[in-house]
């Protein structure tokens, strides 16, 4: 039996559809392989981050133990005792709120170390040194101050106009009941 012209056209259409399907299957396989590679990369990064956090915690505990034994000097030992007794916090020490002599000595020591790093970087990279001088702590960049609207919660989606909302949020915690405090207990928003 001979094929009719309509059968040949139908066979050609089926052949082209099968070829397109094979190409799509190949493309899908490539995408799935890419997804698997991304999953593996993400998992490796997660493991590295967790290992880094664990190492940081171990280093911090070791440094605190050394401080308790006086291996970092008397002032650091006193500061560690005050931290252990919850008489101060690292936030208070580093912000300058803690004015105890042990905290002042710690900040001074950190400042000396930071200055040594800056001096070393300045020698190694004069271009970096010039940028530091231009934008460093002795020459802060002045930004124009924008008025703050206490009625707007900047963490609320759309609060800063990203979605076209113009109405400020209303209700508790949005300026109508006094100053807003961040979740970590820091200063006033």
mmCIF file with all atom_site columns, C-alpha atoms in Angstrom:
data_model
loop_
_atom_site.group_PDB
_atom_site.id
_atom_site.type_symbol
_atom_site.label_atom_id
_atom_site.label_alt_id
_atom_site.label_comp_id
_atom_site.label_asym_id
_atom_site.label_entity_id
_atom_site.label_seq_id
_atom_site.pdbx_PDB_ins_code
_atom_site.Cartn_x
_atom_site.Cartn_y
_atom_site.Cartn_z
_atom_site.occupancy
_atom_site.B_iso_or_equiv
_atom_site.pdbx_formal_charge
_atom_site.auth_seq_id
_atom_site.auth_comp_id
_atom_site.auth_asym_id
_atom_site.auth_atom_id
_atom_site.pdbx_PDB_model_num
ATOM 1   C CA . UNK A 1 1   ? 0.000  0.000  0.000  1.00 0.00 ? 1   UNK A CA 1
ATOM 2   C CA . UNK A 1 2   ? 1.374  3.413  -0.874 1.00 0.00 ? 2   UNK A CA 1
ATOM 3   C CA . UNK A 1 3   ? 1.331  6.398  1.398  1.00 0.00 ? 3   UNK A CA 1
ATOM 4   C CA . UNK A 1 4   ? -0.937 9.232  0.463  1.00 0.00 ? 4   UNK A CA 1
ATOM 5   C CA . UNK A 1 5   ? 0.302  12.830 0.434  1.00 0.00 ? 5   UNK A CA 1
ATOM 6   C CA . UNK A 1 6   ? -1.568 13.531 3.687  1.00 0.00 ? 6   UNK A CA 1
ATOM 7   C CA . UNK A 1 7   ? 0.146  10.575 5.381  1.00 0.00 ? 7   UNK A CA 1
ATOM 8   C CA . UNK A 1 8   ? 3.588  11.868 4.396  1.00 0.00 ? 8   UNK A CA 1
ATOM 9   C CA . UNK A 1 9   ? 2.790  15.306 5.839  1.00 0.00 ? 9   UNK A CA 1
ATOM 10  C CA . UNK A 1 10  ? 1.506  13.666 9.015  1.00 0.00 ? 10  UNK A CA 1
ATOM 11  C CA . UNK A 1 11  ? 4.661  11.511 9.265  1.00 0.00 ? 11  UNK A CA 1
ATOM 12  C CA . UNK A 1 12  ? 6.823  14.620 8.795  1.00 0.00 ? 12  UNK A CA 1
ATOM 13  C CA . UNK A 1 13  ? 4.907  16.479 11.520 1.00 0.00 ? 13  UNK A CA 1
ATOM 14  C CA . UNK A 1 14  ? 5.274  13.528 13.894 1.00 0.00 ? 14  UNK A CA 1
ATOM 15  C CA . UNK A 1 15  ? 9.008  13.304 13.095 1.00 0.00 ? 15  UNK A CA 1
ATOM 16  C CA . UNK A 1 16  ? 9.512  17.044 13.779 1.00 0.00 ? 16  UNK A CA 1
ATOM 17  C CA . UNK A 1 17  ? 7.492  16.842 17.003 1.00 0.00 ? 17  UNK A CA 1
ATOM 18  C CA . UNK A 1 18  ? 9.581  13.878 18.205 1.00 0.00 ? 18  UNK A CA 1
ATOM 19  C CA . UNK A 1 19  ? 12.800 15.785 17.388 1.00 0.00 ? 19  UNK A CA 1
ATOM 20  C CA . UNK A 1 20  ? 11.548 18.855 19.290 1.00 0.00 ? 20  UNK A CA 1
ATOM 21  C CA . UNK A 1 21  ? 10.588 16.651 22.236 1.00 0.00 ? 21  UNK A CA 1
ATOM 22  C CA . UNK A 1 22  ? 14.094 15.106 22.302 1.00 0.00 ? 22  UNK A CA 1
ATOM 23  C CA . UNK A 1 23  ? 15.642 18.619 22.279 1.00 0.00 ? 23  UNK A CA 1
ATOM 24  C CA . UNK A 1 24  ? 13.362 19.743 25.120 1.00 0.00 ? 24  UNK A CA 1
ATOM 25  C CA . UNK A 1 25  ? 14.177 16.603 27.120 1.00 0.00 ? 25  UNK A CA 1
ATOM 26  C CA . UNK A 1 26  ? 17.872 17.355 26.645 1.00 0.00 ? 26  UNK A CA 1
ATOM 27  C CA . UNK A 1 27  ? 17.396 20.972 27.738 1.00 0.00 ? 27  UNK A CA 1
ATOM 28  C CA . UNK A 1 28  ? 15.386 19.875 30.770 1.00 0.00 ? 28  UNK A CA 1
ATOM 29  C CA . UNK A 1 29  ? 18.135 17.390 31.684 1.00 0.00 ? 29  UNK A CA 1
ATOM 30  C CA . UNK A 1 30  ? 20.699 20.218 31.478 1.00 0.00 ? 30  UNK A CA 1
ATOM 31  C CA . UNK A 1 31  ? 18.561 22.451 33.700 1.00 0.00 ? 31  UNK A CA 1
ATOM 32  C CA . UNK A 1 32  ? 18.076 19.644 36.238 1.00 0.00 ? 32  UNK A CA 1
ATOM 33  C CA . UNK A 1 33  ? 21.816 18.965 36.242 1.00 0.00 ? 33  UNK A CA 1
ATOM 34  C CA . UNK A 1 34  ? 22.395 22.670 36.872 1.00 0.00 ? 34  UNK A CA 1
ATOM 35  C CA . UNK A 1 35  ? 19.916 22.591 39.746 1.00 0.00 ? 35  UNK A CA 1
ATOM 36  C CA . UNK A 1 36  ? 21.734 19.609 41.257 1.00 0.00 ? 36  UNK A CA 1
ATOM 37  C CA . UNK A 1 37  ? 25.077 21.416 40.936 1.00 0.00 ? 37  UNK A CA 1
ATOM 38  C CA . UNK A 1 38  ? 23.564 24.489 42.611 1.00 0.00 ? 38  UNK A CA 1
ATOM 39  C CA . UNK A 1 39  ? 22.159 22.320 45.418 1.00 0.00 ? 39  UNK A CA 1
ATOM 40  C CA . UNK A 1 40  ? 25.561 20.722 45.956 1.00 0.00 ? 40  UNK A CA 1
ATOM 41  C CA . UNK A 1 41  ? 27.268 24.120 45.950 1.00 0.00 ? 41  UNK A CA 1
ATOM 42  C CA . UNK A 1 42  ? 24.703 25.499 48.397 1.00 0.00 ? 42  UNK A CA 1
ATOM 43  C CA . UNK A 1 43  ? 25.169 22.522 50.706 1.00 0.00 ? 43  UNK A CA 1
ATOM 44  C CA . UNK A 1 44  ? 28.980 22.904 50.605 1.00 0.00 ? 44  UNK A CA 1
ATOM 45  C CA . UNK A 1 45  ? 28.607 26.608 51.411 1.00 0.00 ? 45  UNK A CA 1
ATOM 46  C CA . UNK A 1 46  ? 26.224 25.820 54.284 1.00 0.00 ? 46  UNK A CA 1
ATOM 47  C CA . UNK A 1 47  ? 28.665 23.290 55.714 1.00 0.00 ? 47  UNK A CA 1
ATOM 48  C CA . UNK A 1 48  ? 31.562 25.763 55.383 1.00 0.00 ? 48  UNK A CA 1
ATOM 49  C CA . UNK A 1 49  ? 29.540 28.490 57.084 1.00 0.00 ? 49  UNK A CA 1
ATOM 50  C CA . UNK A 1 50  ? 28.597 26.163 59.927 1.00 0.00 ? 50  UNK A CA 1
ATOM 51  C CA . UNK A 1 51  ? 32.214 25.047 60.290 1.00 0.00 ? 51  UNK A CA 1
ATOM 52  C CA . UNK A 1 52  ? 33.309 28.690 60.323 1.00 0.00 ? 52  UNK A CA 1
ATOM 53  C CA . UNK A 1 53  ? 30.744 29.523 62.988 1.00 0.00 ? 53  UNK A CA 1
ATOM 54  C CA . UNK A 1 54  ? 31.824 26.551 65.085 1.00 0.00 ? 54  UNK A CA 1
ATOM 55  C CA . UNK A 1 55  ? 35.487 27.547 64.705 1.00 0.00 ? 55  UNK A CA 1
ATOM 56  C CA . UNK A 1 56  ? 34.691 31.174 65.602 1.00 0.00 ? 56  UNK A CA 1
ATOM 57  C CA . UNK A 1 57  ? 32.817 30.009 68.713 1.00 0.00 ? 57  UNK A CA 1
ATOM 58  C CA . UNK A 1 58  ? 35.713 27.742 69.703 1.00 0.00 ? 58  UNK A CA 1
ATOM 59  C CA . UNK A 1 59  ? 38.217 30.556 69.140 1.00 0.00 ? 59  UNK A CA 1
ATOM 60  C CA . UNK A 1 60  ? 36.062 32.933 71.196 1.00 0.00 ? 60  UNK A CA 1
ATOM 61  C CA . UNK A 1 61  ? 35.807 30.416 74.067 1.00 0.00 ? 61  UNK A CA 1
ATOM 62  C CA . UNK A 1 62  ? 39.571 29.819 73.962 1.00 0.00 ? 62  UNK A CA 1
ATOM 63  C CA . UNK A 1 63  ? 40.279 33.567 74.012 1.00 0.00 ? 63  UNK A CA 1
ATOM 64  C CA . UNK A 1 64  ? 37.861 34.023 76.919 1.00 0.00 ? 64  UNK A CA 1
ATOM 65  C CA . UNK A 1 65  ? 39.552 31.175 78.834 1.00 0.00 ? 65  UNK A CA 1
ATOM 66  C CA . UNK A 1 66  ? 42.956 32.758 78.179 1.00 0.00 ? 66  UNK A CA 1
ATOM 67  C CA . UNK A 1 67  ? 41.603 36.099 79.413 1.00 0.00 ? 67  UNK A CA 1
ATOM 68  C CA . UNK A 1 68  ? 40.254 34.454 82.592 1.00 0.00 ? 68  UNK A CA 1
ATOM 69  C CA . UNK A 1 69  ? 43.732 33.041 83.276 1.00 0.00 ? 69  UNK A CA 1
ATOM 70  C CA . UNK A 1 70  ? 45.290 36.481 82.734 1.00 0.00 ? 70  UNK A CA 1
ATOM 71  C CA . UNK A 1 71  ? 47.142 35.558 79.542 1.00 0.00 ? 71  UNK A CA 1
ATOM 72  C CA . UNK A 1 72  ? 46.019 38.807 77.897 1.00 0.00 ? 72  UNK A CA 1
ATOM 73  C CA . UNK A 1 73  ? 46.898 41.058 80.800 1.00 0.00 ? 73  UNK A CA 1
ATOM 74  C CA . UNK A 1 74  ? 45.246 42.215 83.992 1.00 0.00 ? 74  UNK A CA 1
ATOM 75  C CA . UNK A 1 75  ? 42.772 44.657 82.384 1.00 0.00 ? 75  UNK A CA 1
ATOM 76  C CA . UNK A 1 76  ? 41.477 42.011 79.983 1.00 0.00 ? 76  UNK A CA 1
ATOM 77  C CA . UNK A 1 77  ? 41.157 39.536 82.860 1.00 0.00 ? 77  UNK A CA 1
ATOM 78  C CA . UNK A 1 78  ? 39.103 42.061 84.851 1.00 0.00 ? 78  UNK A CA 1
ATOM 79  C CA . UNK A 1 79  ? 36.967 42.789 81.802 1.00 0.00 ? 79  UNK A CA 1
ATOM 80  C CA . UNK A 1 80  ? 36.332 39.071 81.263 1.00 0.00 ? 80  UNK A CA 1
ATOM 81  C CA . UNK A 1 81  ? 35.292 38.669 84.898 1.00 0.00 ? 81  UNK A CA 1
ATOM 82  C CA . UNK A 1 82  ? 32.869 41.590 84.479 1.00 0.00 ? 82  UNK A CA 1
ATOM 83  C CA . UNK A 1 83  ? 31.491 40.032 81.285 1.00 0.00 ? 83  UNK A CA 1
ATOM 84  C CA . UNK A 1 84  ? 31.095 36.655 83.009 1.00 0.00 ? 84  UNK A CA 1
ATOM 85  C CA . UNK A 1 85  ? 29.285 38.316 85.927 1.00 0.00 ? 85  UNK A CA 1
ATOM 86  C CA . UNK A 1 86  ? 27.017 40.131 83.408 1.00 0.00 ? 86  UNK A CA 1
ATOM 87  C CA . UNK A 1 87  ? 28.139 43.498 84.787 1.00 0.00 ? 87  UNK A CA 1
ATOM 88  C CA . UNK A 1 88  ? 28.734 44.621 81.194 1.00 0.00 ? 88  UNK A CA 1
ATOM 89  C CA . UNK A 1 89  ? 28.279 43.475 77.624 1.00 0.00 ? 89  UNK A CA 1
ATOM 90  C CA . UNK A 1 90  ? 30.495 43.534 74.569 1.00 0.00 ? 90  UNK A CA 1
ATOM 91  C CA . UNK A 1 91  ? 28.091 46.049 73.057 1.00 0.00 ? 91  UNK A CA 1
ATOM 92  C CA . UNK A 1 92  ? 28.620 48.392 76.021 1.00 0.00 ? 92  UNK A CA 1
ATOM 93  C CA . UNK A 1 93  ? 32.383 47.874 75.934 1.00 0.00 ? 93  UNK A CA 1
ATOM 94  C CA . UNK A 1 94  ? 32.751 48.479 72.208 1.00 0.00 ? 94  UNK A CA 1
ATOM 95  C CA . UNK A 1 95  ? 30.266 51.356 72.007 1.00 0.00 ? 95  UNK A CA 1
ATOM 96  C CA . UNK A 1 96  ? 31.988 53.262 74.799 1.00 0.00 ? 96  UNK A CA 1
ATOM 97  C CA . UNK A 1 97  ? 28.962 53.077 77.103 1.00 0.00 ? 97  UNK A CA 1
ATOM 98  C CA . UNK A 1 98  ? 31.023 51.044 79.585 1.00 0.00 ? 98  UNK A CA 1
ATOM 99  C CA . UNK A 1 99  ? 33.448 53.523 81.146 1.00 0.00 ? 99  UNK A CA 1
ATOM 100 C CA . UNK A 1 100 ? 35.119 51.071 83.548 1.00 0.00 ? 100 UNK A CA 1
ATOM 101 C CA . UNK A 1 101 ? 38.906 51.211 83.305 1.00 0.00 ? 101 UNK A CA 1
ATOM 102 C CA . UNK A 1 102 ? 39.035 47.630 81.972 1.00 0.00 ? 102 UNK A CA 1
ATOM 103 C CA . UNK A 1 103 ? 36.681 48.558 79.117 1.00 0.00 ? 103 UNK A CA 1
ATOM 104 C CA . UNK A 1 104 ? 38.610 51.745 78.350 1.00 0.00 ? 104 UNK A CA 1
ATOM 105 C CA . UNK A 1 105 ? 41.873 49.769 78.298 1.00 0.00 ? 105 UNK A CA 1
ATOM 106 C CA . UNK A 1 106 ? 40.333 47.193 75.948 1.00 0.00 ? 106 UNK A CA 1
ATOM 107 C CA . UNK A 1 107 ? 39.106 49.892 73.552 1.00 0.00 ? 107 UNK A CA 1
ATOM 108 C CA . UNK A 1 108 ? 42.522 51.550 73.661 1.00 0.00 ? 108 UNK A CA 1
ATOM 109 C CA . UNK A 1 109 ? 44.218 48.232 72.841 1.00 0.00 ? 109 UNK A CA 1
ATOM 110 C CA . UNK A 1 110 ? 41.819 47.583 69.963 1.00 0.00 ? 110 UNK A CA 1
ATOM 111 C CA . UNK A 1 111 ? 42.485 51.104 68.690 1.00 0.00 ? 111 UNK A CA 1
ATOM 112 C CA . UNK A 1 112 ? 46.250 50.518 68.726 1.00 0.00 ? 112 UNK A CA 1
ATOM 113 C CA . UNK A 1 113 ? 45.794 47.241 66.836 1.00 0.00 ? 113 UNK A CA 1
ATOM 114 C CA . UNK A 1 114 ? 43.479 48.880 64.314 1.00 0.00 ? 114 UNK A CA 1
ATOM 115 C CA . UNK A 1 115 ? 45.935 51.746 63.787 1.00 0.00 ? 115 UNK A CA 1
ATOM 116 C CA . UNK A 1 116 ? 48.726 49.190 63.176 1.00 0.00 ? 116 UNK A CA 1
ATOM 117 C CA . UNK A 1 117 ? 46.591 47.460 60.535 1.00 0.00 ? 117 UNK A CA 1
ATOM 118 C CA . UNK A 1 118 ? 45.754 50.772 58.863 1.00 0.00 ? 118 UNK A CA 1
ATOM 119 C CA . UNK A 1 119 ? 49.417 51.799 58.877 1.00 0.00 ? 119 UNK A CA 1
ATOM 120 C CA . UNK A 1 120 ? 50.462 48.448 57.366 1.00 0.00 ? 120 UNK A CA 1
ATOM 121 C CA . UNK A 1 121 ? 47.783 48.691 54.664 1.00 0.00 ? 121 UNK A CA 1
ATOM 122 C CA . UNK A 1 122 ? 48.764 52.285 53.954 1.00 0.00 ? 122 UNK A CA 1
ATOM 123 C CA . UNK A 1 123 ? 52.390 51.194 53.373 1.00 0.00 ? 123 UNK A CA 1
ATOM 124 C CA . UNK A 1 124 ? 51.387 48.210 51.227 1.00 0.00 ? 124 UNK A CA 1
ATOM 125 C CA . UNK A 1 125 ? 48.883 50.135 49.124 1.00 0.00 ? 125 UNK A CA 1
ATOM 126 C CA . UNK A 1 126 ? 49.334 53.905 48.904 1.00 0.00 ? 126 UNK A CA 1
ATOM 127 C CA . UNK A 1 127 ? 46.155 54.199 46.796 1.00 0.00 ? 127 UNK A CA 1
ATOM 128 C CA . UNK A 1 128 ? 44.179 52.545 49.603 1.00 0.00 ? 128 UNK A CA 1
ATOM 129 C CA . UNK A 1 129 ? 45.868 54.912 52.062 1.00 0.00 ? 129 UNK A CA 1
ATOM 130 C CA . UNK A 1 130 ? 44.797 57.933 50.024 1.00 0.00 ? 130 UNK A CA 1
ATOM 131 C CA . UNK A 1 131 ? 41.208 56.653 49.913 1.00 0.00 ? 131 UNK A CA 1
ATOM 132 C CA . UNK A 1 132 ? 41.283 56.004 53.654 1.00 0.00 ? 132 UNK A CA 1
ATOM 133 C CA . UNK A 1 133 ? 42.535 59.528 54.279 1.00 0.00 ? 133 UNK A CA 1
ATOM 134 C CA . UNK A 1 134 ? 39.794 60.916 52.084 1.00 0.00 ? 134 UNK A CA 1
ATOM 135 C CA . UNK A 1 135 ? 36.941 58.831 53.515 1.00 0.00 ? 135 UNK A CA 1
ATOM 136 C CA . UNK A 1 136 ? 38.341 57.522 56.811 1.00 0.00 ? 136 UNK A CA 1
ATOM 137 C CA . UNK A 1 137 ? 37.249 58.276 60.363 1.00 0.00 ? 137 UNK A CA 1
ATOM 138 C CA . UNK A 1 138 ? 39.172 61.560 60.447 1.00 0.00 ? 138 UNK A CA 1
ATOM 139 C CA . UNK A 1 139 ? 37.308 62.769 57.337 1.00 0.00 ? 139 UNK A CA 1
ATOM 140 C CA . UNK A 1 140 ? 33.821 61.329 57.503 1.00 0.00 ? 140 UNK A CA 1
ATOM 141 C CA . UNK A 1 141 ? 31.608 61.626 54.472 1.00 0.00 ? 141 UNK A CA 1
ATOM 142 C CA . UNK A 1 142 ? 28.778 64.045 55.122 1.00 0.00 ? 142 UNK A CA 1
ATOM 143 C CA . UNK A 1 143 ? 25.423 62.866 53.864 1.00 0.00 ? 143 UNK A CA 1
ATOM 144 C CA . UNK A 1 144 ? 22.434 65.168 53.718 1.00 0.00 ? 144 UNK A CA 1
ATOM 145 C CA . UNK A 1 145 ? 20.086 64.385 56.547 1.00 0.00 ? 145 UNK A CA 1
ATOM 146 C CA . UNK A 1 146 ? 16.667 63.194 55.488 1.00 0.00 ? 146 UNK A CA 1
ATOM 147 C CA . UNK A 1 147 ? 13.687 63.889 57.690 1.00 0.00 ? 147 UNK A CA 1
ATOM 148 C CA . UNK A 1 148 ? 12.599 60.842 59.635 1.00 0.00 ? 148 UNK A CA 1
ATOM 149 C CA . UNK A 1 149 ? 8.929  59.955 59.804 1.00 0.00 ? 149 UNK A CA 1
ATOM 150 C CA . UNK A 1 150 ? 8.408  57.928 62.996 1.00 0.00 ? 150 UNK A CA 1
ATOM 151 C CA . UNK A 1 151 ? 5.100  56.727 61.644 1.00 0.00 ? 151 UNK A CA 1
ATOM 152 C CA . UNK A 1 152 ? 6.837  54.620 59.005 1.00 0.00 ? 152 UNK A CA 1
ATOM 153 C CA . UNK A 1 153 ? 8.300  51.229 59.849 1.00 0.00 ? 153 UNK A CA 1
ATOM 154 C CA . UNK A 1 154 ? 11.166 50.819 57.354 1.00 0.00 ? 154 UNK A CA 1
ATOM 155 C CA . UNK A 1 155 ? 11.010 47.032 57.723 1.00 0.00 ? 155 UNK A CA 1
ATOM 156 C CA . UNK A 1 156 ? 7.381  46.835 56.586 1.00 0.00 ? 156 UNK A CA 1
ATOM 157 C CA . UNK A 1 157 ? 7.210  45.862 52.899 1.00 0.00 ? 157 UNK A CA 1
ATOM 158 C CA . UNK A 1 158 ? 6.220  48.871 50.862 1.00 0.00 ? 158 UNK A CA 1
ATOM 159 C CA . UNK A 1 159 ? 6.809  51.316 53.709 1.00 0.00 ? 159 UNK A CA 1
ATOM 160 C CA . UNK A 1 160 ? 9.458  53.206 51.808 1.00 0.00 ? 160 UNK A CA 1
ATOM 161 C CA . UNK A 1 161 ? 7.445  53.470 48.619 1.00 0.00 ? 161 UNK A CA 1
ATOM 162 C CA . UNK A 1 162 ? 8.707  50.340 46.868 1.00 0.00 ? 162 UNK A CA 1
ATOM 163 C CA . UNK A 1 163 ? 5.160  49.323 45.930 1.00 0.00 ? 163 UNK A CA 1
ATOM 164 C CA . UNK A 1 164 ? 3.654  52.739 45.466 1.00 0.00 ? 164 UNK A CA 1
ATOM 165 C CA . UNK A 1 165 ? 2.006  52.924 48.905 1.00 0.00 ? 165 UNK A CA 1
ATOM 166 C CA . UNK A 1 166 ? 1.803  56.476 50.143 1.00 0.00 ? 166 UNK A CA 1
ATOM 167 C CA . UNK A 1 167 ? -0.143 55.985 53.360 1.00 0.00 ? 167 UNK A CA 1
ATOM 168 C CA . UNK A 1 168 ? 2.035  55.628 56.466 1.00 0.00 ? 168 UNK A CA 1
ATOM 169 C CA . UNK A 1 169 ? 1.251  52.571 58.611 1.00 0.00 ? 169 UNK A CA 1
ATOM 170 C CA . UNK A 1 170 ? -1.153 53.120 61.474 1.00 0.00 ? 170 UNK A CA 1
ATOM 171 C CA . UNK A 1 171 ? -1.549 51.487 64.864 1.00 0.00 ? 171 UNK A CA 1
ATOM 172 C CA . UNK A 1 172 ? 0.658  50.185 67.679 1.00 0.00 ? 172 UNK A CA 1
ATOM 173 C CA . UNK A 1 173 ? 4.380  50.417 67.141 1.00 0.00 ? 173 UNK A CA 1
ATOM 174 C CA . UNK A 1 174 ? 4.123  52.943 64.323 1.00 0.00 ? 174 UNK A CA 1
ATOM 175 C CA . UNK A 1 175 ? 4.683  56.218 66.151 1.00 0.00 ? 175 UNK A CA 1
ATOM 176 C CA . UNK A 1 176 ? 1.239  56.536 67.670 1.00 0.00 ? 176 UNK A CA 1
ATOM 177 C CA . UNK A 1 177 ? 2.315  54.926 70.935 1.00 0.00 ? 177 UNK A CA 1
ATOM 178 C CA . UNK A 1 178 ? 5.747  56.423 71.531 1.00 0.00 ? 178 UNK A CA 1
ATOM 179 C CA . UNK A 1 179 ? 9.205  55.560 70.175 1.00 0.00 ? 179 UNK A CA 1
ATOM 180 C CA . UNK A 1 180 ? 9.702  52.271 68.415 1.00 0.00 ? 180 UNK A CA 1
ATOM 181 C CA . UNK A 1 181 ? 12.480 49.914 69.606 1.00 0.00 ? 181 UNK A CA 1
ATOM 182 C CA . UNK A 1 182 ? 14.283 47.442 67.364 1.00 0.00 ? 182 UNK A CA 1
ATOM 183 C CA . UNK A 1 183 ? 13.854 43.727 68.111 1.00 0.00 ? 183 UNK A CA 1
ATOM 184 C CA . UNK A 1 184 ? 17.411 43.368 69.516 1.00 0.00 ? 184 UNK A CA 1
ATOM 185 C CA . UNK A 1 185 ? 16.761 45.946 72.226 1.00 0.00 ? 185 UNK A CA 1
ATOM 186 C CA . UNK A 1 186 ? 19.046 48.602 70.768 1.00 0.00 ? 186 UNK A CA 1
ATOM 187 C CA . UNK A 1 187 ? 18.344 52.325 70.524 1.00 0.00 ? 187 UNK A CA 1
ATOM 188 C CA . UNK A 1 188 ? 15.150 54.050 69.564 1.00 0.00 ? 188 UNK A CA 1
ATOM 189 C CA . UNK A 1 189 ? 13.957 53.925 65.968 1.00 0.00 ? 189 UNK A CA 1
#
